[in-house]
Short mmCIF file of C-alpha atoms and ligand atoms in Angstrom, two decimals:
data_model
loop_
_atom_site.label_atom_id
_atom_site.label_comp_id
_atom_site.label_asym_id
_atom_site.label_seq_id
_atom_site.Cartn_x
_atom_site.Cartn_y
_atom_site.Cartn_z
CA UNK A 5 -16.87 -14.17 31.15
CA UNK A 6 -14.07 -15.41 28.96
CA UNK A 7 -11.07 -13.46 28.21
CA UNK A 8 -11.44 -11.35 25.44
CA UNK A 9 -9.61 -12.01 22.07
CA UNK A 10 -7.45 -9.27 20.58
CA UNK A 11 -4.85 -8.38 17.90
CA UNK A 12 -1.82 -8.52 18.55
CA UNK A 13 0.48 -5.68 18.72
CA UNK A 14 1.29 -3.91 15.66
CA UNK A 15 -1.32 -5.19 13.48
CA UNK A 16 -5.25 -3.85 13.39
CA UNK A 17 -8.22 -4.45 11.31
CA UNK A 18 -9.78 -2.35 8.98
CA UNK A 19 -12.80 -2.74 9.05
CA UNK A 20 -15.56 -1.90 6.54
CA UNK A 21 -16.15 2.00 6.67
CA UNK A 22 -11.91 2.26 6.04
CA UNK A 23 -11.98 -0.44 3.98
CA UNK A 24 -13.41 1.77 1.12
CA UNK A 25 -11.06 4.71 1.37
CA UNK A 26 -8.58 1.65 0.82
CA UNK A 27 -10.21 0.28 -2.24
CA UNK A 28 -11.07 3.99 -3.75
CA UNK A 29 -7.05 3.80 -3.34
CA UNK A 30 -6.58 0.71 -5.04
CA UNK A 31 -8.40 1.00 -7.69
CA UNK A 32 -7.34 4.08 -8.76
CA UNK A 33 -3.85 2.65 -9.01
CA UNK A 34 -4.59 -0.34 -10.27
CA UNK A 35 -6.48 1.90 -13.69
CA UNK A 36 -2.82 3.70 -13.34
CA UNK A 37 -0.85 0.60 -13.92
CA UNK A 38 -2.67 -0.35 -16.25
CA UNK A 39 -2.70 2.84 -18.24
CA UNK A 40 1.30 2.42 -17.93
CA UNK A 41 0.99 -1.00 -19.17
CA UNK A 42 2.09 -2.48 -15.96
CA UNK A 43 0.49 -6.46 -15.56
CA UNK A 44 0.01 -7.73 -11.44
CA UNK A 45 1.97 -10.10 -10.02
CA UNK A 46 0.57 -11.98 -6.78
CA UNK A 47 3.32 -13.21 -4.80
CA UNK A 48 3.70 -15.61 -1.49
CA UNK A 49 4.44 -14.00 1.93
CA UNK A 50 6.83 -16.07 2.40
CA UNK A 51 10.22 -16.07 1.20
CA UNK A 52 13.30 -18.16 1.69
CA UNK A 53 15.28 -15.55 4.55
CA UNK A 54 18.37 -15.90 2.21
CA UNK A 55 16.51 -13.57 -0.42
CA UNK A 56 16.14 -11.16 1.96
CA UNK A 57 19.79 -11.44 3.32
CA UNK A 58 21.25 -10.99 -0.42
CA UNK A 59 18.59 -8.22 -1.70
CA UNK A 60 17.58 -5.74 0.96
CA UNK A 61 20.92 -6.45 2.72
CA UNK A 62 22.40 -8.78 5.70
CA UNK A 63 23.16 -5.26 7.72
CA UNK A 64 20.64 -3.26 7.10
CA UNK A 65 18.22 -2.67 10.21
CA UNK A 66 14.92 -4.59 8.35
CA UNK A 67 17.25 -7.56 7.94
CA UNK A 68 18.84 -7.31 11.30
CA UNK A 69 16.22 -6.05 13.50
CA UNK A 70 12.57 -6.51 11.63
CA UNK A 71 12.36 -9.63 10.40
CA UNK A 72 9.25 -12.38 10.97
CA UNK A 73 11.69 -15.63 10.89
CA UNK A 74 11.04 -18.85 11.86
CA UNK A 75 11.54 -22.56 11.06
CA UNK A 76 9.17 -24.82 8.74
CA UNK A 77 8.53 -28.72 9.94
CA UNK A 78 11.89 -29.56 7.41
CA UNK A 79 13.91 -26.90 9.27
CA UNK A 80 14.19 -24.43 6.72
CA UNK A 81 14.49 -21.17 7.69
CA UNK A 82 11.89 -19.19 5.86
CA UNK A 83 10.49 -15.22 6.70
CA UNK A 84 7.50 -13.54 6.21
CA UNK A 85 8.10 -11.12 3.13
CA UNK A 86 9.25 -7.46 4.63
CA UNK A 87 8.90 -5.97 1.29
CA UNK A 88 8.03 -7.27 -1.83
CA UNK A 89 10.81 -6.26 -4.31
CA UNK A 90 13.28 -8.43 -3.21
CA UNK A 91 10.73 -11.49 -4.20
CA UNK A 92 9.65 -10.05 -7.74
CA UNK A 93 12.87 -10.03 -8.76
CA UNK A 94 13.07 -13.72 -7.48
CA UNK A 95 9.91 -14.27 -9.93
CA UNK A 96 11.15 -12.59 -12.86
CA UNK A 97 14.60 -14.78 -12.53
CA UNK A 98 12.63 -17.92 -11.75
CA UNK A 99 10.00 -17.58 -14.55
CA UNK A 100 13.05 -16.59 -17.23
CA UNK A 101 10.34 -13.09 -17.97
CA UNK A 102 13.66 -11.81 -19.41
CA UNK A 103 13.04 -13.71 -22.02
CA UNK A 104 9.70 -12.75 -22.83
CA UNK A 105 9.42 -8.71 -23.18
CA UNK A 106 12.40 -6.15 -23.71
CA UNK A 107 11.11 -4.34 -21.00
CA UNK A 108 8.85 -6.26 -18.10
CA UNK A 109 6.19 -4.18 -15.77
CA UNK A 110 4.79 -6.01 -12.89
CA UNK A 111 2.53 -4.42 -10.12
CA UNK A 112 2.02 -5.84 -6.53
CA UNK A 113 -0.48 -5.21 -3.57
CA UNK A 114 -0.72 -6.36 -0.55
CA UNK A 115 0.73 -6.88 3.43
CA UNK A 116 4.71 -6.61 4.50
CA UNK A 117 5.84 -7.32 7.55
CA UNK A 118 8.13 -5.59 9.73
CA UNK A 119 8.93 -6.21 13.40
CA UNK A 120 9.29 -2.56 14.17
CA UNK A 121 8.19 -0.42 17.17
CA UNK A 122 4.31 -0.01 16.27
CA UNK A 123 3.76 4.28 16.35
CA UNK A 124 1.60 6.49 14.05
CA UNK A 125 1.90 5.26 10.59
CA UNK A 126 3.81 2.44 11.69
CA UNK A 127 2.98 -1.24 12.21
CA UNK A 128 4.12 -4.38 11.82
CA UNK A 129 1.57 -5.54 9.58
CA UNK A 130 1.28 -2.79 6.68
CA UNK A 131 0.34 -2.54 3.12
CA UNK A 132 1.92 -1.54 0.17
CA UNK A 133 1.08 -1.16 -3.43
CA UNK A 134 4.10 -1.07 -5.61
CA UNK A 135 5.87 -1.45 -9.13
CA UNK A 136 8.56 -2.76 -10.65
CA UNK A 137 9.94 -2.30 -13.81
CA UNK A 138 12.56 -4.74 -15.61
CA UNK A 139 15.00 -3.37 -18.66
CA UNK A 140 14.38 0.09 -18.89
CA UNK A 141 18.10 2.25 -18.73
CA UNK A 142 17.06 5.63 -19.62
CA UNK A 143 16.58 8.33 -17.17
CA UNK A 144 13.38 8.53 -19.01
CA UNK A 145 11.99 5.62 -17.16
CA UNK A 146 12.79 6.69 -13.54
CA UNK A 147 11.04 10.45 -14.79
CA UNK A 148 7.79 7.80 -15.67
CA UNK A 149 7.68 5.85 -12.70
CA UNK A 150 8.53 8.92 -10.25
CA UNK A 151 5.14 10.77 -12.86
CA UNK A 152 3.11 7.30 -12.34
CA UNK A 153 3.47 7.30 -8.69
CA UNK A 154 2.25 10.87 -8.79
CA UNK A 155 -0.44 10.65 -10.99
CA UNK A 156 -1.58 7.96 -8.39
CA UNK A 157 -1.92 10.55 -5.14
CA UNK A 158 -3.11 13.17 -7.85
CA UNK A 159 -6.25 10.63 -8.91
CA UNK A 160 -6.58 9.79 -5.06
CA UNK A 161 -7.12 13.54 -4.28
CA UNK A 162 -4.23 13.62 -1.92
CA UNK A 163 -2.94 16.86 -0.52
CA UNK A 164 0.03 17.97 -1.92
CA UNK A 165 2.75 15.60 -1.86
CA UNK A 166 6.44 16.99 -2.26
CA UNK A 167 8.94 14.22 -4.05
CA UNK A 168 12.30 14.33 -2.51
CA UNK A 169 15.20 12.87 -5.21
CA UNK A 170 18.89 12.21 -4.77
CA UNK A 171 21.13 9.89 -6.61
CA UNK A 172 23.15 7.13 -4.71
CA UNK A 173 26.02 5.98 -7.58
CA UNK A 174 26.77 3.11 -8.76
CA UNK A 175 29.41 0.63 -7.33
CA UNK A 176 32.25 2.65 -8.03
CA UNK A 177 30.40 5.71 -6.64
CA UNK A 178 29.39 3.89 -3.80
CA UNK A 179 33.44 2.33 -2.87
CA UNK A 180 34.66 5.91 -3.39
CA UNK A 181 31.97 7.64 -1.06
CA UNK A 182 32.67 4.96 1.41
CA UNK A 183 36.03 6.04 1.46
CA UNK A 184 35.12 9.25 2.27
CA UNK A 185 32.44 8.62 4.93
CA UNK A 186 34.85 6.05 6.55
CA UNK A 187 37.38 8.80 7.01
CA UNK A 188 34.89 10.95 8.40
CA UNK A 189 33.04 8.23 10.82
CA UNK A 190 36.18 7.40 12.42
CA UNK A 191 37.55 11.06 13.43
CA UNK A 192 34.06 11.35 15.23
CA UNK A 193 33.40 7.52 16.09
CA UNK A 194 33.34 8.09 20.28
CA UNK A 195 30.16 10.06 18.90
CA UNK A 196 27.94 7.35 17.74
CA UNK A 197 25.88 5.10 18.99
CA UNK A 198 27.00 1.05 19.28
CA UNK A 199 24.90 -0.08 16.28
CA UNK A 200 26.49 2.74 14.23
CA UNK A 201 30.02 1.31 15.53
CA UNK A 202 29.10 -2.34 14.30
CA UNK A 203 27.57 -0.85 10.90
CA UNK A 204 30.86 1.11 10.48
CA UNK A 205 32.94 -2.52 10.36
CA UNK A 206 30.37 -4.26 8.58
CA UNK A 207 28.29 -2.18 5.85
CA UNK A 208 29.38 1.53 6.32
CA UNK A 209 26.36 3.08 4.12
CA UNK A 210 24.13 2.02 6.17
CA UNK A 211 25.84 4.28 9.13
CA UNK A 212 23.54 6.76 7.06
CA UNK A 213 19.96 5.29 8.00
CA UNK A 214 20.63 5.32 11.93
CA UNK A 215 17.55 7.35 13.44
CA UNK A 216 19.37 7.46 16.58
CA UNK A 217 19.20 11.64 17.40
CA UNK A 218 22.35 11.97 18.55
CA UNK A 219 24.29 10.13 15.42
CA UNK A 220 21.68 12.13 13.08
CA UNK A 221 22.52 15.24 14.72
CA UNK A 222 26.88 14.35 13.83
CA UNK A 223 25.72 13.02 10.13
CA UNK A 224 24.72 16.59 9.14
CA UNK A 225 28.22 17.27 8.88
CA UNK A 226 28.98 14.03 6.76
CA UNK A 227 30.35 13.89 2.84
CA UNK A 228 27.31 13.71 0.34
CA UNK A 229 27.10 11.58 -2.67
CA UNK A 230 26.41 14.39 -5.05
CA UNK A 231 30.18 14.91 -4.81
CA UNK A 232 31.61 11.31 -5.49
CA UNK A 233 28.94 10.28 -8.61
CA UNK A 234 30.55 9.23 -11.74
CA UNK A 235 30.36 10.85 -14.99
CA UNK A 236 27.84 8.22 -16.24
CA UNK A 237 25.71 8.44 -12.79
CA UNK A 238 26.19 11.90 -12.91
CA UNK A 239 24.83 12.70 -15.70
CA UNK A 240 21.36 10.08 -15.42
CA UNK A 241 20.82 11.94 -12.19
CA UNK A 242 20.90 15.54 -14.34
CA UNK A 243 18.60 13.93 -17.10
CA UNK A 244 16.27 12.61 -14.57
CA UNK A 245 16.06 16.21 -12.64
CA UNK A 246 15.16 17.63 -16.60
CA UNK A 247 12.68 15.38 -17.24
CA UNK A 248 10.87 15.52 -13.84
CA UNK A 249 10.81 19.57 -14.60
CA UNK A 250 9.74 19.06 -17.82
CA UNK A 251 6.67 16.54 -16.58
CA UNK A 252 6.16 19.58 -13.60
CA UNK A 253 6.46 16.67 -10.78
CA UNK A 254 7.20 19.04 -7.48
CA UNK A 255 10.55 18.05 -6.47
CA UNK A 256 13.06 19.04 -4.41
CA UNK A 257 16.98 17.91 -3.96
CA UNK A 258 17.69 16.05 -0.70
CA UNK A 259 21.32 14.89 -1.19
CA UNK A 260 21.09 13.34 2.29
CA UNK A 261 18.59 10.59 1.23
CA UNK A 262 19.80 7.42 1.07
CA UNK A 263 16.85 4.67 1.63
CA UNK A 264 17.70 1.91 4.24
CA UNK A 265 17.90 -1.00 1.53
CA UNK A 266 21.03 -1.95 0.25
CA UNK A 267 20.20 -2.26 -3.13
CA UNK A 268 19.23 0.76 -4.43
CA UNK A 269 21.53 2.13 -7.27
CA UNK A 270 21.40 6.08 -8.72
CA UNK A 271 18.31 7.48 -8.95
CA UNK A 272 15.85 6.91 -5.24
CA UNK A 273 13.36 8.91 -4.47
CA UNK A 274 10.73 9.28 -1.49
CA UNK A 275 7.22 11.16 -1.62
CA UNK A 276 5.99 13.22 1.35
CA UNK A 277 3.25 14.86 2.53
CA UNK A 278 3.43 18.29 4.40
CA UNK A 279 4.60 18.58 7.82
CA UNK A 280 4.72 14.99 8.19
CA UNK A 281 8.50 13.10 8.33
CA UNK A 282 6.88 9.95 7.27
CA UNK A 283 7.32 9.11 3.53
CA UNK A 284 3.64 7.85 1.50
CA UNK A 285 6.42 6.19 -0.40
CA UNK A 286 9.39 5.14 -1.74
CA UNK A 287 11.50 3.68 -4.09
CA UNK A 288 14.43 4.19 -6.65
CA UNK A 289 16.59 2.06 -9.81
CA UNK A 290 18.34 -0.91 -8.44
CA UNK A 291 20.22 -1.87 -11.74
CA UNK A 292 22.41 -4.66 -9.87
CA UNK A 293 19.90 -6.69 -8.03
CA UNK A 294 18.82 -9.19 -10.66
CA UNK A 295 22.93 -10.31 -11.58
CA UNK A 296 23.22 -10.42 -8.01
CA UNK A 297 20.47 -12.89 -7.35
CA UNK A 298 21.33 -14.43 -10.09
CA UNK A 299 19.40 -13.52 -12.97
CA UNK A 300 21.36 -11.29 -16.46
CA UNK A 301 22.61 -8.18 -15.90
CA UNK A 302 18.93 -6.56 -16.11
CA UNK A 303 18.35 -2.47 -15.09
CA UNK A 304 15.62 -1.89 -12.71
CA UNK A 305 13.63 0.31 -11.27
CA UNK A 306 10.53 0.54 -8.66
CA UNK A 307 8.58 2.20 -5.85
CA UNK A 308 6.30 1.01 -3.15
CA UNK A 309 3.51 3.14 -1.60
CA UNK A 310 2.71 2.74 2.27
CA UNK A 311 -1.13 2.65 1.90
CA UNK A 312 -1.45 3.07 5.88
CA UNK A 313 -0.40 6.26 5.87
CA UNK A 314 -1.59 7.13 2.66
CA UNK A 315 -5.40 6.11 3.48
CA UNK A 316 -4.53 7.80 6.94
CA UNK A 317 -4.05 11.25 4.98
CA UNK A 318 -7.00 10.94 3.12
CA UNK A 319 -10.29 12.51 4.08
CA UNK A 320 -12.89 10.28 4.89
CA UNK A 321 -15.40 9.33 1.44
CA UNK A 322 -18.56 9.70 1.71
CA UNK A 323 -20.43 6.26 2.88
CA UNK A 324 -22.11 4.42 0.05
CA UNK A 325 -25.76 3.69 0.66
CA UNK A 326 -26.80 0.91 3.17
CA UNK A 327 -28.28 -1.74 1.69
CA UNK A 328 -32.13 -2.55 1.38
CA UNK A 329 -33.15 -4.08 4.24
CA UNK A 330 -36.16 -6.95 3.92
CA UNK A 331 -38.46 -7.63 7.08
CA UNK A 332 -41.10 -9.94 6.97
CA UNK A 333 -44.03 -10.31 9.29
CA UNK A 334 -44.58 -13.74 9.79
CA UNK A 335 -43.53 -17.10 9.08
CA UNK A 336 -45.86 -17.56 5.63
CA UNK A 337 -44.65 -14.20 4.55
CA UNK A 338 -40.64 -15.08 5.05
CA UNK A 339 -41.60 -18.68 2.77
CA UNK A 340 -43.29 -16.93 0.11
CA UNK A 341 -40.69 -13.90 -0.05
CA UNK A 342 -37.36 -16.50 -0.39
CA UNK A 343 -38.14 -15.84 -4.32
CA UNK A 344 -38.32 -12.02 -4.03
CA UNK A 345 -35.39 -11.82 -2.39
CA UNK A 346 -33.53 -14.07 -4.87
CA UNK A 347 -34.73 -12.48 -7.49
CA UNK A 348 -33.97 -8.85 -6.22
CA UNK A 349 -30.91 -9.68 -5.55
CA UNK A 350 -30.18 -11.28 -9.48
CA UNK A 351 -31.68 -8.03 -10.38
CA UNK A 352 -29.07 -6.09 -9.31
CA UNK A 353 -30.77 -4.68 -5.59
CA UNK A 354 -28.05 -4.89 -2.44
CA UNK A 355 -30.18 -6.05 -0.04
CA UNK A 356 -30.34 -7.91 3.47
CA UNK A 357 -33.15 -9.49 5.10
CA UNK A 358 -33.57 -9.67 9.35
CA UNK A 359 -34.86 -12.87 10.01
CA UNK A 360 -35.19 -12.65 13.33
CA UNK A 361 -37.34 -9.77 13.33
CA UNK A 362 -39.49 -9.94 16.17
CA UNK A 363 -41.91 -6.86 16.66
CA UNK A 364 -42.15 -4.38 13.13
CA UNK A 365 -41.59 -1.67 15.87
CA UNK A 366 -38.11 -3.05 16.69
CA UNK A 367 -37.20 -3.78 13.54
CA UNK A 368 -37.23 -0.29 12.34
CA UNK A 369 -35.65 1.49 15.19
CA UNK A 370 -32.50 -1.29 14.62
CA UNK A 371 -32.49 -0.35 10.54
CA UNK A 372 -32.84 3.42 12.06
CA UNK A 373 -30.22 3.20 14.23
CA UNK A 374 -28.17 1.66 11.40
CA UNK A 375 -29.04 4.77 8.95
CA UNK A 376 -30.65 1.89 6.70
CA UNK A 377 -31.96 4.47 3.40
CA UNK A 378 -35.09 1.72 2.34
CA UNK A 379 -37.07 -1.00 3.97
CA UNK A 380 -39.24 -3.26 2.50
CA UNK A 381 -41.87 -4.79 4.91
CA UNK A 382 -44.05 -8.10 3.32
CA UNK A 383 -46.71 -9.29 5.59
CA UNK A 384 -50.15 -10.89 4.32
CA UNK A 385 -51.34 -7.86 2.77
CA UNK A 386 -48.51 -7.48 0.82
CA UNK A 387 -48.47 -10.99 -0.35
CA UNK A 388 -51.98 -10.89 -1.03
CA UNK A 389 -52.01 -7.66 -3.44
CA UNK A 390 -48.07 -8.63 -4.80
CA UNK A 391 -47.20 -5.40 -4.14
CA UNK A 392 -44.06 -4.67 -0.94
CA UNK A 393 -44.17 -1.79 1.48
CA UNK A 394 -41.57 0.64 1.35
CA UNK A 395 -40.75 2.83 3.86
CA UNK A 396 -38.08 5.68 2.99
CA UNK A 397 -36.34 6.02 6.23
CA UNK A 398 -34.92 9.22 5.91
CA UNK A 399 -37.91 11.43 5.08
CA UNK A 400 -40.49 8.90 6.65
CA UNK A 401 -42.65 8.21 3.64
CA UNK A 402 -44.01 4.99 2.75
CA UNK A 403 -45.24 3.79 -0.61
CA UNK A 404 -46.85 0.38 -2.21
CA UNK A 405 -44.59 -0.87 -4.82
CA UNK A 406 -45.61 -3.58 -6.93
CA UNK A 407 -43.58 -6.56 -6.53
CA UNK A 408 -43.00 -6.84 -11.06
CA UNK A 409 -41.36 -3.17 -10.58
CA UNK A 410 -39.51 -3.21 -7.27
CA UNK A 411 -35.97 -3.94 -8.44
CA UNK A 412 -36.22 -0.63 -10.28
CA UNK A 413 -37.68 1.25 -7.85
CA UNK A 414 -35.14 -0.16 -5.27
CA UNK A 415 -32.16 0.72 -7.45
CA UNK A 416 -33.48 4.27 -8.03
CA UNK A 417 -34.23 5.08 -4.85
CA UNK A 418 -31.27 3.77 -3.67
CA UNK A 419 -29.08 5.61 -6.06
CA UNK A 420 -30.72 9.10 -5.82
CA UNK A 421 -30.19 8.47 -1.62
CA UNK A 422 -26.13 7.56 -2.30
CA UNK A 423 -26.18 11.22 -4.10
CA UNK A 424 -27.95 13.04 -1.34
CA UNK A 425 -25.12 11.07 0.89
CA UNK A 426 -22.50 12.29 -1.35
CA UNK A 427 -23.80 15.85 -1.36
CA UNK A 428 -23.76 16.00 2.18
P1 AMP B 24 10.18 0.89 2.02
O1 AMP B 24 9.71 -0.51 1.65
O2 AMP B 24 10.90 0.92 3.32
O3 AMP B 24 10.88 1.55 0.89
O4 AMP B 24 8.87 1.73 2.30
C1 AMP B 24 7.96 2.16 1.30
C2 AMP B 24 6.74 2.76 1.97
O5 AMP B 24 6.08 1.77 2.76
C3 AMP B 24 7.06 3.85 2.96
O6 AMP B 24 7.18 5.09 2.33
C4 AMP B 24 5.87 3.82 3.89
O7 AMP B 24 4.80 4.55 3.37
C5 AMP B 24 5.50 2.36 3.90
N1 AMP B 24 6.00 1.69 5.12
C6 AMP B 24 7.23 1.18 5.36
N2 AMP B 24 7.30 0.63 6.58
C7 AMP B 24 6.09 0.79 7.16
C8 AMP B 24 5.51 0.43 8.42
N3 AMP B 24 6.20 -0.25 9.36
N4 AMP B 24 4.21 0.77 8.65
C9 AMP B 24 3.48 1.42 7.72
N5 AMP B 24 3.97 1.78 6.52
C10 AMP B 24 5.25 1.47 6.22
#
């Protein structure tokens, strides 16, 4: 035999049954957005590995360790897209949408990809559904977006998910922190590990995101920046922790939460689930990102939900209804049925047909076996009095159906089986 074909590591299929957990998911954010008045944007995969470099940041560990990077036929040096921020923000520059609305709401969905070490919840191929929104400065806005993302896992039926906040400054909060942190890195630097050493000469935040126990274990002693916000940053952060009350969004303080992105300004914000360290998502304002690729000075603000894990969390649905399946005894019967089946199908009936059915007997222990609800056998008979045979799988009844009414029957049959699936 030939060797087998497989994935390869870090990235799966999802196949059919999963599939629809993943579009019940979708499509319940996709009303959301829209109910927020939030337009999609579909973006390429591929970026240009300088946006990357200038958004998300040249030392943080996606941009250092994660990237998919590699040379086109002209030698440019491109990467597949490791989030998807970094390239609306590209899009909203490039197509001047500044220009268009005072405030600009895109929505994305689709794959990232991250060269990380594949675990539960973590690939290298994963998903994300996400928003961005362009020109909104009030606290008011990062209170909506933090209340759409939760009105997303409320409509999903997820369990309950806990929204951790903290505020990260602005640039002046951020150079006086730094200050701080450097002060207290260096008394303790013999205790770190070698990346931290290298992050601590070349972006010091980012000494903050090192998963490394040891290093986390020393950072729960380090400064906090709740103490070194501005007046201005300060008090967005205290407006955003009224409104979020106000909206009764669960939420709790983490002043240690930094996100491993470099752009993230003030407010940022993660969503978990119970009991499980992995955030369903994340986000926060990044009101210096569009100046600094250059676009006008434009606030912004945006999350991204990890629909891997979120699907993971969610109970399976219940299966929707195989489809009809057709089978035709005989060659004559198959040639004068192509029309029923076209027509069935125009009528509205999900249905397949098994041409190569070979014995009746055979044919119904496969559709069995494949908890088929309906069949519809046509042999000569049935051609000869126009009317099909069906054969309710489930509580082994069969019944002539005229072939004028069989689209109805079909649908209602199939319909009232998709209940008793649901009920079960
Ligand atoms: P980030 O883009 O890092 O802010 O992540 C936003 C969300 O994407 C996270 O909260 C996760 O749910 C999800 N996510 C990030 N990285 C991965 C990964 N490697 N595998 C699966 N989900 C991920």
């Amino acid at each position: 035999m030939n060797e087998e074909v497989r994935a390869i590591r870090g990235v799966r299929d999802i196949l059919p049954e999963e599939s629809l957990k993943w579009r019940i998911v979708e499509d319940a954010a996709r009303e959301l957005f829209v109910r927020y008045g939030f337009g999609e944007i579909r973006l390429p995969l591929m970026e240009e590995l300088s946006l990357f470099r200038r958004s998300v940041g040249n030392f943080t560990d996606i941009v250092q360790k994660e990237m998919y990077v590699f040379q086109d036929k002209k030698g440019r040096t491109l990467s597949l897209r490791p989030e998807a921020t970094a390239s609306v923000v590209r899009a909203f520059i490039e197509h001047r949408l500044f220009l268009t609305r005072k405030v600009t709401r895109l929505y994305y969905v689709g794959p990232m990809f991250r060269y990380d070490r594949p675990q539960k919840g973590r690939y290298r191929q994963f998903y994300q559904i996400g928003v961005e929104l362009f020109g909104g400065k009030s606290p008011r806005y990062d209170a909506e977006i933090i209340m759409l993302a939760y009105e997303i896992f409320s409509a999903i039926g997820m369990p309950p998910v806990q929204v951790a906040l903290n505020s990260v400054g602005c640039s002046l909060c951020k150079t006086s922190f730094a200050v701080e942190l450097k002060s207290f890195l260096h008394s303790r630097r013999t205790n770190f590990c070698p990346d931290c050493l290298q992050r601590m000469n070349q972006n010091i935040l980012r000494v903050l995101d090192c998963k490394v126990p040891s290093c986390r274990q020393e950072l729960r002693d380090a400064p906090l920046f709740s103490a070194f916000l501005c007046d201005s940053c300060a008090s967005h952060h205290a407006e955003v922790v009224k409104q979020l009350s106000k909206l009764n969004i669960p939420f709790y303080e983490d002043s240690s939460l930094v996100r491993g992105l470099d752009y993230y300004t003030k407010t940022v914000f993660e969503f978990l689930a119970q009991d499980d360290p992995n955030a369903l998502c994340g986000g926060g304002r990044y009101d210096n990102l569009v100046a600094n690729l250059g676009g006008p000075e434009t606030s912004a603000i945006g999350f991204a939900i990890g629909m891997d894990r979120v699907c993971a969390a969610l109970p399976d649905p219940s299966l929707e209804p195989s489809p009809v399946r057709i089978i035709f005894l005989g060659e004559n019967a198959c040639n004068a049925g192509c029309d029923l089946v076209v027509r069935l199908r125009k009528e509205g009936v999900n249905l397949v047909v098994d041409y190569d059915a070979e014995s009746l007997k055979n044919s119904l222990k496969s559709a069995s076996r494949e908890s088929v609800g309906l069949v519809v056998i046509i042999g000569e008979n049935e051609l000869s009095s126009q009317s099909a045979t069906v054969r309710n799988m489930t509580a082994g009844t069969q019944e002539q159906v005229a072939f004028t009414v069989l689209s109805h029957y079909l649908k209602e049959h199939l319909a009232c089986i998709g209940r008793t699936h649901a009920e079960n």
